[in-house]
JSON list of C-alpha atoms in Angstrom, two decimals:
[
{"chain": "A", "resi": 1, "resn": "UNK", "atom": "CA", "xyz": [-16.33, 5.90, -5.89]},
{"chain": "A", "resi": 2, "resn": "UNK", "atom": "CA", "xyz": [-17.25, 3.89, -2.73]},
{"chain": "A", "resi": 3, "resn": "UNK", "atom": "CA", "xyz": [-18.05, 0.90, -5.08]},
{"chain": "A", "resi": 4, "resn": "UNK", "atom": "CA", "xyz": [-14.38, 0.63, -5.66]},
{"chain": "A", "resi": 5, "resn": "UNK", "atom": "CA", "xyz": [-13.70, 0.15, -2.02]},
{"chain": "A", "resi": 6, "resn": "UNK", "atom": "CA", "xyz": [-14.31, -3.59, -1.99]},
{"chain": "A", "resi": 7, "resn": "UNK", "atom": "CA", "xyz": [-12.19, -4.53, -4.89]},
{"chain": "A", "resi": 8, "resn": "UNK", "atom": "CA", "xyz": [-9.24, -2.21, -3.97]},
{"chain": "A", "resi": 9, "resn": "UNK", "atom": "CA", "xyz": [-9.43, -3.46, -0.19]},
{"chain": "A", "resi": 10, "resn": "UNK", "atom": "CA", "xyz": [-9.43, -7.15, -1.46]},
{"chain": "A", "resi": 11, "resn": "UNK", "atom": "CA", "xyz": [-6.40, -6.44, -3.78]},
{"chain": "A", "resi": 12, "resn": "UNK", "atom": "CA", "xyz": [-4.62, -4.88, -0.84]},
{"chain": "A", "resi": 13, "resn": "UNK", "atom": "CA", "xyz": [-5.37, -7.88, 1.56]},
{"chain": "A", "resi": 14, "resn": "UNK", "atom": "CA", "xyz": [-4.37, -10.35, -1.17]},
{"chain": "A", "resi": 15, "resn": "UNK", "atom": "CA", "xyz": [-1.22, -8.48, -2.15]},
{"chain": "A", "resi": 16, "resn": "UNK", "atom": "CA", "xyz": [-0.13, -8.32, 1.55]},
{"chain": "A", "resi": 17, "resn": "UNK", "atom": "CA", "xyz": [-0.81, -11.96, 2.17]},
{"chain": "A", "resi": 18, "resn": "UNK", "atom": "CA", "xyz": [0.23, -13.61, -1.13]},
{"chain": "A", "resi": 19, "resn": "UNK", "atom": "CA", "xyz": [1.95, -10.92, -3.19]},
{"chain": "A", "resi": 20, "resn": "UNK", "atom": "CA", "xyz": [-0.76, -11.63, -5.81]},
{"chain": "A", "resi": 21, "resn": "UNK", "atom": "CA", "xyz": [-3.38, -9.19, -7.06]},
{"chain": "A", "resi": 22, "resn": "UNK", "atom": "CA", "xyz": [-6.39, -11.06, -8.34]},
{"chain": "A", "resi": 23, "resn": "UNK", "atom": "CA", "xyz": [-7.46, -9.99, -11.88]},
{"chain": "A", "resi": 24, "resn": "UNK", "atom": "CA", "xyz": [-11.11, -9.51, -10.86]},
{"chain": "A", "resi": 25, "resn": "UNK", "atom": "CA", "xyz": [-10.12, -6.58, -8.63]},
{"chain": "A", "resi": 26, "resn": "UNK", "atom": "CA", "xyz": [-8.64, -4.39, -11.42]},
{"chain": "A", "resi": 27, "resn": "UNK", "atom": "CA", "xyz": [-11.24, -5.58, -13.76]},
{"chain": "A", "resi": 28, "resn": "UNK", "atom": "CA", "xyz": [-13.98, -4.50, -11.31]},
{"chain": "A", "resi": 29, "resn": "UNK", "atom": "CA", "xyz": [-12.47, -1.20, -10.75]},
{"chain": "A", "resi": 30, "resn": "UNK", "atom": "CA", "xyz": [-12.08, -0.64, -14.49]},
{"chain": "A", "resi": 31, "resn": "UNK", "atom": "CA", "xyz": [-15.69, -1.61, -15.15]},
{"chain": "A", "resi": 32, "resn": "UNK", "atom": "CA", "xyz": [-16.98, 0.67, -12.49]},
{"chain": "A", "resi": 33, "resn": "UNK", "atom": "CA", "xyz": [-15.04, 3.51, -13.96]},
{"chain": "A", "resi": 34, "resn": "UNK", "atom": "CA", "xyz": [-16.40, 2.57, -17.40]},
{"chain": "A", "resi": 35, "resn": "UNK", "atom": "CA", "xyz": [-19.87, 2.49, -16.13]},
{"chain": "A", "resi": 36, "resn": "UNK", "atom": "CA", "xyz": [-19.61, 5.81, -14.30]},
{"chain": "A", "resi": 37, "resn": "UNK", "atom": "CA", "xyz": [-18.13, 7.25, -17.43]},
{"chain": "A", "resi": 38, "resn": "UNK", "atom": "CA", "xyz": [-20.95, 6.22, -19.65]},
{"chain": "A", "resi": 39, "resn": "UNK", "atom": "CA", "xyz": [-23.94, 6.29, -17.41]},
{"chain": "A", "resi": 40, "resn": "UNK", "atom": "CA", "xyz": [-23.44, 9.19, -15.20]},
{"chain": "A", "resi": 41, "resn": "UNK", "atom": "CA", "xyz": [-21.28, 11.18, -17.51]},
{"chain": "A", "resi": 42, "resn": "UNK", "atom": "CA", "xyz": [-19.56, 12.77, -14.62]},
{"chain": "A", "resi": 43, "resn": "UNK", "atom": "CA", "xyz": [-18.54, 16.32, -15.78]},
{"chain": "A", "resi": 44, "resn": "UNK", "atom": "CA", "xyz": [-15.67, 16.70, -13.13]},
{"chain": "A", "resi": 45, "resn": "UNK", "atom": "CA", "xyz": [-13.76, 13.62, -14.66]},
{"chain": "A", "resi": 46, "resn": "UNK", "atom": "CA", "xyz": [-13.75, 14.23, -18.59]},
{"chain": "A", "resi": 47, "resn": "UNK", "atom": "CA", "xyz": [-13.18, 11.06, -20.81]},
{"chain": "A", "resi": 48, "resn": "UNK", "atom": "CA", "xyz": [-9.74, 12.40, -21.98]},
{"chain": "A", "resi": 49, "resn": "UNK", "atom": "CA", "xyz": [-8.57, 12.59, -18.17]},
{"chain": "A", "resi": 50, "resn": "UNK", "atom": "CA", "xyz": [-9.77, 9.09, -17.70]},
{"chain": "A", "resi": 51, "resn": "UNK", "atom": "CA", "xyz": [-7.82, 7.82, -20.68]},
{"chain": "A", "resi": 52, "resn": "UNK", "atom": "CA", "xyz": [-4.70, 9.72, -19.61]},
{"chain": "A", "resi": 53, "resn": "UNK", "atom": "CA", "xyz": [-5.21, 8.22, -16.18]},
{"chain": "A", "resi": 54, "resn": "UNK", "atom": "CA", "xyz": [-5.13, 4.77, -17.70]},
{"chain": "A", "resi": 55, "resn": "UNK", "atom": "CA", "xyz": [-2.21, 5.14, -20.12]},
{"chain": "A", "resi": 56, "resn": "UNK", "atom": "CA", "xyz": [0.27, 7.50, -18.37]},
{"chain": "A", "resi": 57, "resn": "UNK", "atom": "CA", "xyz": [0.67, 5.69, -14.96]},
{"chain": "A", "resi": 58, "resn": "UNK", "atom": "CA", "xyz": [0.33, 2.15, -16.69]},
{"chain": "A", "resi": 59, "resn": "UNK", "atom": "CA", "xyz": [2.99, 2.80, -19.22]},
{"chain": "A", "resi": 60, "resn": "UNK", "atom": "CA", "xyz": [5.23, 4.58, -16.79]},
{"chain": "A", "resi": 61, "resn": "UNK", "atom": "CA", "xyz": [4.96, 1.67, -14.25]},
{"chain": "A", "resi": 62, "resn": "UNK", "atom": "CA", "xyz": [5.51, -0.78, -17.08]},
{"chain": "A", "resi": 63, "resn": "UNK", "atom": "CA", "xyz": [8.79, 0.84, -18.21]},
{"chain": "A", "resi": 64, "resn": "UNK", "atom": "CA", "xyz": [9.99, 1.09, -14.43]},
{"chain": "A", "resi": 65, "resn": "UNK", "atom": "CA", "xyz": [9.14, -2.70, -14.18]},
{"chain": "A", "resi": 66, "resn": "UNK", "atom": "CA", "xyz": [11.02, -3.68, -17.26]},
{"chain": "A", "resi": 67, "resn": "UNK", "atom": "CA", "xyz": [14.05, -1.50, -16.43]},
{"chain": "A", "resi": 68, "resn": "UNK", "atom": "CA", "xyz": [14.44, -1.93, -12.64]},
{"chain": "A", "resi": 69, "resn": "UNK", "atom": "CA", "xyz": [11.81, -4.73, -11.63]},
{"chain": "A", "resi": 70, "resn": "UNK", "atom": "CA", "xyz": [10.12, -4.57, -8.17]},
{"chain": "A", "resi": 71, "resn": "UNK", "atom": "CA", "xyz": [6.73, -3.65, -9.80]},
{"chain": "A", "resi": 72, "resn": "UNK", "atom": "CA", "xyz": [4.37, -6.49, -10.38]},
{"chain": "A", "resi": 73, "resn": "UNK", "atom": "CA", "xyz": [1.91, -6.81, -13.34]},
{"chain": "A", "resi": 74, "resn": "UNK", "atom": "CA", "xyz": [-1.01, -6.76, -10.92]},
{"chain": "A", "resi": 75, "resn": "UNK", "atom": "CA", "xyz": [0.29, -3.41, -9.51]},
{"chain": "A", "resi": 76, "resn": "UNK", "atom": "CA", "xyz": [0.48, -1.98, -12.95]},
{"chain": "A", "resi": 77, "resn": "UNK", "atom": "CA", "xyz": [-3.01, -3.01, -13.94]},
{"chain": "A", "resi": 78, "resn": "UNK", "atom": "CA", "xyz": [-4.57, -1.99, -10.63]},
{"chain": "A", "resi": 79, "resn": "UNK", "atom": "CA", "xyz": [-2.97, 1.45, -10.98]},
{"chain": "A", "resi": 80, "resn": "UNK", "atom": "CA", "xyz": [-4.07, 1.87, -14.65]},
{"chain": "A", "resi": 81, "resn": "UNK", "atom": "CA", "xyz": [-7.58, 0.85, -13.69]},
{"chain": "A", "resi": 82, "resn": "UNK", "atom": "CA", "xyz": [-7.78, 3.21, -10.83]},
{"chain": "A", "resi": 83, "resn": "UNK", "atom": "CA", "xyz": [-6.43, 5.89, -13.22]},
{"chain": "A", "resi": 84, "resn": "UNK", "atom": "CA", "xyz": [-9.29, 5.32, -15.59]},
{"chain": "A", "resi": 85, "resn": "UNK", "atom": "CA", "xyz": [-11.85, 5.24, -12.67]},
{"chain": "A", "resi": 86, "resn": "UNK", "atom": "CA", "xyz": [-10.70, 8.32, -10.91]},
{"chain": "A", "resi": 87, "resn": "UNK", "atom": "CA", "xyz": [-8.89, 10.21, -13.87]},
{"chain": "A", "resi": 88, "resn": "UNK", "atom": "CA", "xyz": [-5.38, 11.48, -13.81]},
{"chain": "A", "resi": 89, "resn": "UNK", "atom": "CA", "xyz": [-5.90, 14.11, -11.25]},
{"chain": "A", "resi": 90, "resn": "UNK", "atom": "CA", "xyz": [-7.52, 11.81, -8.90]},
{"chain": "A", "resi": 91, "resn": "UNK", "atom": "CA", "xyz": [-4.72, 9.04, -9.45]},
{"chain": "A", "resi": 92, "resn": "UNK", "atom": "CA", "xyz": [-2.12, 11.77, -8.80]},
{"chain": "A", "resi": 93, "resn": "UNK", "atom": "CA", "xyz": [-3.84, 12.56, -5.30]},
{"chain": "A", "resi": 94, "resn": "UNK", "atom": "CA", "xyz": [-4.05, 8.83, -4.60]},
{"chain": "A", "resi": 95, "resn": "UNK", "atom": "CA", "xyz": [-0.48, 8.27, -5.55]},
{"chain": "A", "resi": 96, "resn": "UNK", "atom": "CA", "xyz": [0.62, 11.27, -3.43]},
{"chain": "A", "resi": 97, "resn": "UNK", "atom": "CA", "xyz": [-0.87, 9.53, -0.34]},
{"chain": "A", "resi": 98, "resn": "UNK", "atom": "CA", "xyz": [0.44, 6.12, -1.42]},
{"chain": "A", "resi": 99, "resn": "UNK", "atom": "CA", "xyz": [4.07, 6.34, -2.50]},
{"chain": "A", "resi": 100, "resn": "UNK", "atom": "CA", "xyz": [5.62, 8.14, 0.39]},
{"chain": "A", "resi": 101, "resn": "UNK", "atom": "CA", "xyz": [4.48, 5.37, 2.96]},
{"chain": "A", "resi": 102, "resn": "UNK", "atom": "CA", "xyz": [5.38, 2.72, 0.30]},
{"chain": "A", "resi": 103, "resn": "UNK", "atom": "CA", "xyz": [8.95, 4.26, 0.06]},
{"chain": "A", "resi": 104, "resn": "UNK", "atom": "CA", "xyz": [9.23, 4.44, 3.99]},
{"chain": "A", "resi": 105, "resn": "UNK", "atom": "CA", "xyz": [8.13, 0.85, 4.28]},
{"chain": "A", "resi": 106, "resn": "UNK", "atom": "CA", "xyz": [10.52, -0.25, 1.66]},
{"chain": "A", "resi": 107, "resn": "UNK", "atom": "CA", "xyz": [13.54, 1.49, 3.34]},
{"chain": "A", "resi": 108, "resn": "UNK", "atom": "CA", "xyz": [12.45, 0.45, 6.76]},
{"chain": "A", "resi": 109, "resn": "UNK", "atom": "CA", "xyz": [11.98, -3.35, 5.75]},
{"chain": "A", "resi": 110, "resn": "UNK", "atom": "CA", "xyz": [14.97, -3.11, 3.36]},
{"chain": "A", "resi": 111, "resn": "UNK", "atom": "CA", "xyz": [13.02, -4.61, 0.52]},
{"chain": "A", "resi": 112, "resn": "UNK", "atom": "CA", "xyz": [13.35, -4.02, -3.17]},
{"chain": "A", "resi": 113, "resn": "UNK", "atom": "CA", "xyz": [9.63, -4.49, -3.82]},
{"chain": "A", "resi": 114, "resn": "UNK", "atom": "CA", "xyz": [6.61, -3.73, -1.66]},
{"chain": "A", "resi": 115, "resn": "UNK", "atom": "CA", "xyz": [2.91, -4.86, -1.87]},
{"chain": "A", "resi": 116, "resn": "UNK", "atom": "CA", "xyz": [1.95, -1.63, -3.67]},
{"chain": "A", "resi": 117, "resn": "UNK", "atom": "CA", "xyz": [-1.74, -2.49, -3.66]},
{"chain": "A", "resi": 118, "resn": "UNK", "atom": "CA", "xyz": [-1.70, -2.03, 0.16]},
{"chain": "A", "resi": 119, "resn": "UNK", "atom": "CA", "xyz": [-0.48, 1.44, -0.22]},
{"chain": "A", "resi": 120, "resn": "UNK", "atom": "CA", "xyz": [-2.79, 2.23, -3.11]},
{"chain": "A", "resi": 121, "resn": "UNK", "atom": "CA", "xyz": [-5.53, 1.22, -0.87]},
{"chain": "A", "resi": 122, "resn": "UNK", "atom": "CA", "xyz": [-4.35, 3.70, 1.84]},
{"chain": "A", "resi": 123, "resn": "UNK", "atom": "CA", "xyz": [-4.09, 6.52, -0.85]},
{"chain": "A", "resi": 124, "resn": "UNK", "atom": "CA", "xyz": [-7.44, 5.59, -2.06]},
{"chain": "A", "resi": 125, "resn": "UNK", "atom": "CA", "xyz": [-9.11, 5.92, 1.39]},
{"chain": "A", "resi": 126, "resn": "UNK", "atom": "CA", "xyz": [-7.14, 9.11, 2.06]},
{"chain": "A", "resi": 127, "resn": "UNK", "atom": "CA", "xyz": [-8.47, 10.49, -1.27]},
{"chain": "A", "resi": 128, "resn": "UNK", "atom": "CA", "xyz": [-12.03, 9.44, -0.46]},
{"chain": "A", "resi": 129, "resn": "UNK", "atom": "CA", "xyz": [-11.90, 10.92, 3.04]},
{"chain": "A", "resi": 130, "resn": "UNK", "atom": "CA", "xyz": [-10.56, 14.36, 1.52]},
{"chain": "A", "resi": 131, "resn": "UNK", "atom": "CA", "xyz": [-13.28, 14.11, -1.15]},
{"chain": "A", "resi": 132, "resn": "UNK", "atom": "CA", "xyz": [-16.00, 14.07, 1.35]},
{"chain": "A", "resi": 133, "resn": "UNK", "atom": "CA", "xyz": [-14.37, 16.77, 3.42]}
]
């Protein structure tokens, strides 16, 4: 789980500064999730939950991006990769801690789009902190 901290943190910094999420960040998170699924065969995140974590949020955000805009392709790919790495339940917890601050930021800054990777990073670290607690 902590191996994902570097690419997620880099994606957040890059998204905040340039509004671009480098491809290597979501690919690294996806590969870490794949390696942990194959090598460690973690029983608390079954493969079906990982696949659902990859597909459901990715497709949902893609549909939102097509219909309303405001969600970038990098945000979609990073969220889908995090869903595969942490499973659907883990991603739900991350999104719980990420989307409320993102909504508050968007309303306070009066922006239609926000750097979502920044808030995904906040949600990730909240999830990691609670996992160790």
